[in-house]
């Protein structure tokens, strides 16, 4: 299994959520984050005379999915979240070694 973490623009949440639910995704988290990327939070070339690094409001989606769903999930997120302007966000993918359902205690172990 893999964890897909997507940093997106807040106004894109509904579009991304609908695309993922329609694609069969059955669980996800969203949290508010503040961050910066390569432009260090600059949205204009000059912002006064002082150089500042700004944290911008973004949303972080987290989904744990089967390995064979990762490509589709990434494509859906890009299609829904992209504007083509700088600051559209990033997607991070990492391995998940196990998932436990608390109600039943069952391990949902997948081959890595
Ligand atoms: N290396 C990183 N590690 C963790 N979070 C990051 C990293 N880079 C970007 N982010 C997060 O993603 C958000 C959006 O990044 P952003 O879209 O600006 O990436 P970028 O690589 O600078 O691409 P672009 O050139 O399109 O702006 C940042 O505000 C931050 O929350
Ligand atoms: Mg950027």
XYZ file of N, CA and C and ligand atoms in Angstrom:
368
model
N 0.845 -1.188 0.000
C 0.000 0.000 0.000
C 0.883 1.241 0.000
N 0.302 2.318 -0.442
C 1.051 3.574 -0.519
C 0.213 4.701 0.092
N 0.921 5.640 0.708
C 0.252 6.866 1.156
C 0.508 7.951 0.124
N -0.572 8.542 -0.334
C -0.487 9.656 -1.283
C -0.842 10.916 -0.499
N 0.094 11.837 -0.423
C -0.153 13.130 0.227
C -0.123 14.194 -0.856
N -1.209 14.910 -0.981
C -1.296 15.943 -2.012
C -1.496 17.293 -1.347
N -0.628 18.234 -1.684
C -0.789 19.619 -1.248
C -1.486 20.349 -2.387
N -2.668 20.893 -2.098
C -3.459 21.515 -3.165
C -3.926 22.913 -2.748
N -4.429 23.642 -3.737
C -5.032 24.937 -3.431
C -6.378 24.702 -2.744
N -6.685 25.459 -1.681
C -7.932 25.213 -0.940
C -9.178 25.212 -1.822
N -9.274 26.098 -2.796
C -10.524 26.175 -3.573
C -10.712 24.975 -4.499
N -9.689 24.132 -4.607
C -9.785 22.938 -5.452
C -10.282 21.709 -4.693
N -10.541 21.859 -3.400
C -10.879 20.672 -2.600
C -12.087 19.915 -3.138
N -13.187 20.609 -3.382
C -14.404 19.904 -3.795
C -14.207 19.143 -5.092
N -13.551 19.799 -6.038
C -13.327 19.165 -7.340
C -12.478 17.894 -7.201
N -11.421 17.992 -6.383
C -10.545 16.828 -6.185
C -11.296 15.732 -5.446
N -12.045 16.098 -4.418
C -12.782 15.106 -3.627
C -13.766 14.345 -4.507
N -14.532 15.072 -5.311
C -15.533 14.428 -6.166
C -14.850 13.491 -7.163
N -13.745 13.940 -7.745
C -13.037 13.094 -8.719
C -12.557 11.800 -8.061
N -12.048 11.901 -6.839
C -11.515 10.708 -6.170
C -12.630 9.777 -5.704
N -13.716 10.345 -5.182
C -14.835 9.501 -4.746
C -15.455 8.797 -5.952
N -15.614 9.520 -7.045
C -16.147 8.901 -8.263
C -15.232 7.802 -8.796
N -13.954 7.886 -8.451
C -12.999 6.864 -8.896
C -12.917 5.701 -7.916
N -13.742 5.728 -6.863
C -13.818 4.571 -5.976
C -12.983 4.667 -4.713
N -12.424 5.842 -4.424
C -11.632 6.008 -3.206
C -12.574 6.030 -2.003
N -12.257 5.241 -0.979
C -13.198 5.066 0.130
C -12.763 5.764 1.422
N -11.625 6.410 1.423
C -11.235 7.131 2.639
C -10.178 8.161 2.344
N -10.259 9.288 3.030
C -9.194 10.285 2.898
C -9.260 11.278 4.042
N -8.149 11.929 4.283
C -8.074 13.005 5.283
C -7.782 14.302 4.575
N -8.242 15.382 5.188
C -7.835 16.695 4.708
C -7.445 17.531 5.918
N -6.374 18.284 5.784
C -5.994 19.195 6.859
C -5.470 20.495 6.269
N -5.589 21.524 7.072
C -5.094 22.832 6.637
C -3.614 22.904 6.956
N -2.836 23.299 5.986
C -1.401 23.465 6.212
C -0.979 24.820 5.659
N 0.166 25.261 6.086
C 0.765 26.466 5.513
C 2.147 26.066 5.043
N 2.478 26.443 3.825
C 3.762 26.001 3.307
C 4.282 26.907 2.214
N 5.487 26.586 1.779
C 6.025 27.272 0.606
C 6.784 26.273 -0.246
N 6.880 26.593 -1.524
C 7.608 25.764 -2.470
C 8.801 26.528 -3.023
N 9.065 26.301 -4.285
C 10.301 26.837 -4.869
C 10.346 28.351 -4.900
N 9.161 28.994 -4.954
C 9.152 30.466 -5.006
C 9.135 31.069 -3.604
N 9.268 30.227 -2.609
C 9.302 30.668 -1.208
C 8.098 31.533 -0.844
N 6.961 31.182 -1.407
C 5.722 31.863 -1.045
C 5.516 33.199 -1.724
N 6.413 33.556 -2.633
C 6.254 34.833 -3.332
C 5.197 34.666 -4.416
N 4.193 35.524 -4.414
C 3.182 35.456 -5.465
C 3.392 36.554 -6.487
N 4.253 37.507 -6.171
C 4.608 38.557 -7.124
C 6.116 38.663 -7.153
N 6.628 39.243 -8.223
C 8.073 39.322 -8.358
C 8.684 40.233 -7.281
N 8.027 41.352 -7.043
C 8.546 42.263 -6.012
C 7.464 42.519 -4.983
N 7.793 42.411 -3.770
C 6.840 42.668 -2.693
C 7.548 43.608 -1.721
N 7.565 44.891 -2.090
C 8.289 45.842 -1.252
C 9.788 45.618 -1.365
N 10.531 46.272 -0.538
C 11.980 46.162 -0.653
C 12.527 45.003 0.169
N 11.766 44.558 1.191
C 12.285 43.488 2.035
C 11.970 42.131 1.433
N 12.932 41.259 1.491
C 12.748 39.910 0.995
C 12.167 39.050 2.108
N 10.986 38.503 1.879
C 10.375 37.676 2.920
C 9.979 36.332 2.348
N 10.005 35.321 3.198
C 9.496 33.996 2.832
C 8.132 33.864 3.476
N 7.120 33.648 2.640
C 5.746 33.608 3.131
C 5.233 32.172 3.152
N 4.579 31.802 4.239
C 3.823 30.553 4.241
C 2.450 30.845 3.640
N 2.064 30.036 2.643
C 0.762 30.210 1.993
C -0.197 29.118 2.479
N -1.484 29.467 2.552
C -2.505 28.499 2.967
C -2.694 27.445 1.870
N -2.558 26.200 2.253
C -2.826 25.083 1.341
C -3.628 24.039 2.102
N -4.130 23.061 1.377
C -4.745 21.908 2.025
C -3.902 20.682 1.726
N -3.832 19.799 2.707
C -3.127 18.527 2.500
C -4.135 17.393 2.516
N -4.205 16.653 1.421
C -5.017 15.438 1.356
C -4.109 14.256 1.630
N -4.611 13.300 2.381
C -3.872 12.063 2.634
C -4.782 10.898 2.298
N -4.297 10.016 1.450
C -5.045 8.809 1.105
C -4.095 7.622 1.153
N -4.538 6.535 1.733
C -3.777 5.292 1.667
C -4.501 4.375 0.692
N -3.777 3.956 -0.332
C -4.409 3.216 -1.433
C -3.563 2.000 -1.802
N -4.181 1.100 -2.540
C -3.443 -0.047 -3.073
C -2.401 0.450 -4.079
N -1.313 -0.304 -4.186
C -0.245 0.091 -5.116
C -0.792 0.339 -6.523
N -1.733 -0.530 -6.946
C -2.214 -0.415 -8.328
C -3.207 0.734 -8.522
N -3.534 1.453 -7.454
C -4.420 2.626 -7.577
C -3.639 3.942 -7.631
N -2.329 3.869 -7.333
C -1.566 5.108 -7.158
C -1.567 5.955 -8.434
N -1.313 5.310 -9.550
C -1.207 6.060 -10.804
C -2.524 6.773 -11.121
N -3.619 6.047 -10.953
C -4.940 6.629 -11.218
C -5.232 7.788 -10.262
N -4.909 7.595 -8.993
C -5.155 8.651 -7.995
C -4.352 9.909 -8.343
N -3.103 9.717 -8.691
C -2.249 10.862 -9.044
C -2.819 11.581 -10.273
N -3.244 10.819 -11.256
C -3.825 11.435 -12.467
C -5.097 12.218 -12.136
N -5.936 11.651 -11.288
C -7.183 12.349 -10.920
C -6.891 13.640 -10.171
N -5.922 13.579 -9.263
C -5.586 14.786 -8.486
C -5.044 15.865 -9.422
N -4.150 15.481 -10.312
C -3.587 16.476 -11.238
C -4.698 17.085 -12.090
N -5.563 16.230 -12.638
C -6.606 16.735 -13.536
C -7.534 17.716 -12.821
N -7.807 17.451 -11.545
C -8.755 18.301 -10.818
C -8.090 19.512 -10.168
N -6.833 19.401 -9.774
C -6.207 20.457 -8.960
C -5.367 21.432 -9.769
N -5.092 21.102 -11.013
C -4.156 21.917 -11.790
C -4.824 23.172 -12.331
N -4.145 24.313 -12.160
C -4.552 25.538 -12.859
C -3.537 25.911 -13.920
N -2.313 25.416 -13.764
C -1.226 25.763 -14.674
C -0.379 26.920 -14.171
N -0.830 27.545 -13.078
C -0.057 28.647 -12.487
C 0.883 28.080 -11.419
N 1.924 28.849 -11.091
C 2.809 28.395 -10.017
C 2.012 28.266 -8.728
N 2.422 27.271 -7.918
C 1.756 27.068 -6.633
C 0.601 26.089 -6.678
N 0.474 25.319 -7.741
C -0.599 24.320 -7.830
C -0.436 23.191 -6.823
N 0.770 23.024 -6.301
C 0.964 22.014 -5.262
C 1.857 20.877 -5.693
N 1.952 19.903 -4.826
C 2.814 18.747 -5.055
C 2.123 17.494 -4.538
N 2.589 16.360 -5.020
C 2.078 15.065 -4.563
C 3.263 14.243 -4.078
N 3.160 13.734 -2.870
C 4.214 12.895 -2.292
C 3.652 11.485 -2.105
N 4.442 10.492 -2.456
C 4.003 9.094 -2.369
C 5.016 8.331 -1.519
N 4.513 7.598 -0.528
C 5.430 6.849 0.339
C 4.823 5.499 0.698
N 5.683 4.538 1.045
C 5.181 3.199 1.367
C 4.493 3.150 2.727
N 3.489 2.291 2.815
C 2.775 2.043 4.079
C 2.944 0.562 4.389
N 3.424 0.224 5.589
C 3.713 -1.183 5.864
C 2.510 -1.930 6.414
N 1.577 -1.247 7.034
C 0.400 -1.957 7.551
C -0.704 -0.955 7.864
N -1.915 -1.471 7.903
C -3.080 -0.682 8.312
C -3.870 -1.559 9.277
N -4.298 -1.008 10.390
C -5.077 -1.773 11.363
C -6.435 -1.108 11.529
N -7.483 -1.897 11.406
C -8.827 -1.379 11.687
C -9.080 -1.533 13.186
N -9.362 -0.440 13.859
C -9.472 -0.458 15.324
C -10.659 -1.305 15.785
N -11.785 -1.214 15.092
C -12.992 -1.935 15.530
C -12.766 -3.427 15.645
N -12.047 -3.992 14.687
C -11.881 -5.439 14.640
C -10.475 -5.891 15.011
N -9.545 -4.970 15.045
C -8.158 -5.323 15.318
C -7.454 -5.988 14.150
N -8.137 -6.068 13.016
C -7.544 -6.816 11.895
C -6.417 -6.024 11.240
N -5.378 -6.752 10.876
C -4.288 -6.191 10.084
C -4.657 -6.292 8.622
N -4.484 -5.196 7.921
C -4.723 -5.221 6.479
C -3.351 -5.138 5.824
N -2.718 -6.291 5.715
C -1.333 -6.334 5.250
C -1.308 -6.583 3.746
N -0.574 -5.764 3.062
C -0.447 -5.929 1.619
C 1.012 -6.165 1.271
N 1.228 -6.923 0.241
C 2.605 -7.119 -0.245
C 3.166 -5.775 -0.684
N 4.379 -5.478 -0.296
C 4.988 -4.187 -0.643
C 5.762 -4.326 -1.948
N 9.833 20.013 -0.714
C 8.639 20.145 -0.133
N 8.369 19.468 0.994
C 7.171 19.594 1.584
N 6.178 20.358 1.137
C 6.398 21.031 0.012
C 7.632 20.977 -0.683
N 7.540 21.765 -1.767
C 6.315 22.284 -1.766
N 5.627 21.848 -0.693
C 4.275 22.197 -0.338
O 3.531 22.320 -1.527
C 2.953 23.619 -1.603
C 2.850 24.076 -3.034
O 4.097 23.953 -3.622
P 4.286 24.565 -5.069
O 3.112 24.235 -5.897
O 4.657 25.998 -4.935
O 5.515 23.677 -5.560
P 6.624 24.095 -6.584
O 7.539 22.946 -6.719
O 7.179 25.421 -6.169
O 5.827 24.219 -7.959
P 5.461 25.539 -8.797
O 6.673 25.910 -9.551
O 4.323 25.114 -9.670
O 5.044 26.575 -7.796
C 3.835 24.478 -0.731
O 3.135 25.608 -0.279
C 4.155 23.515 0.391
O 3.034 23.435 1.268
Mg 5.920 27.052 -6.061
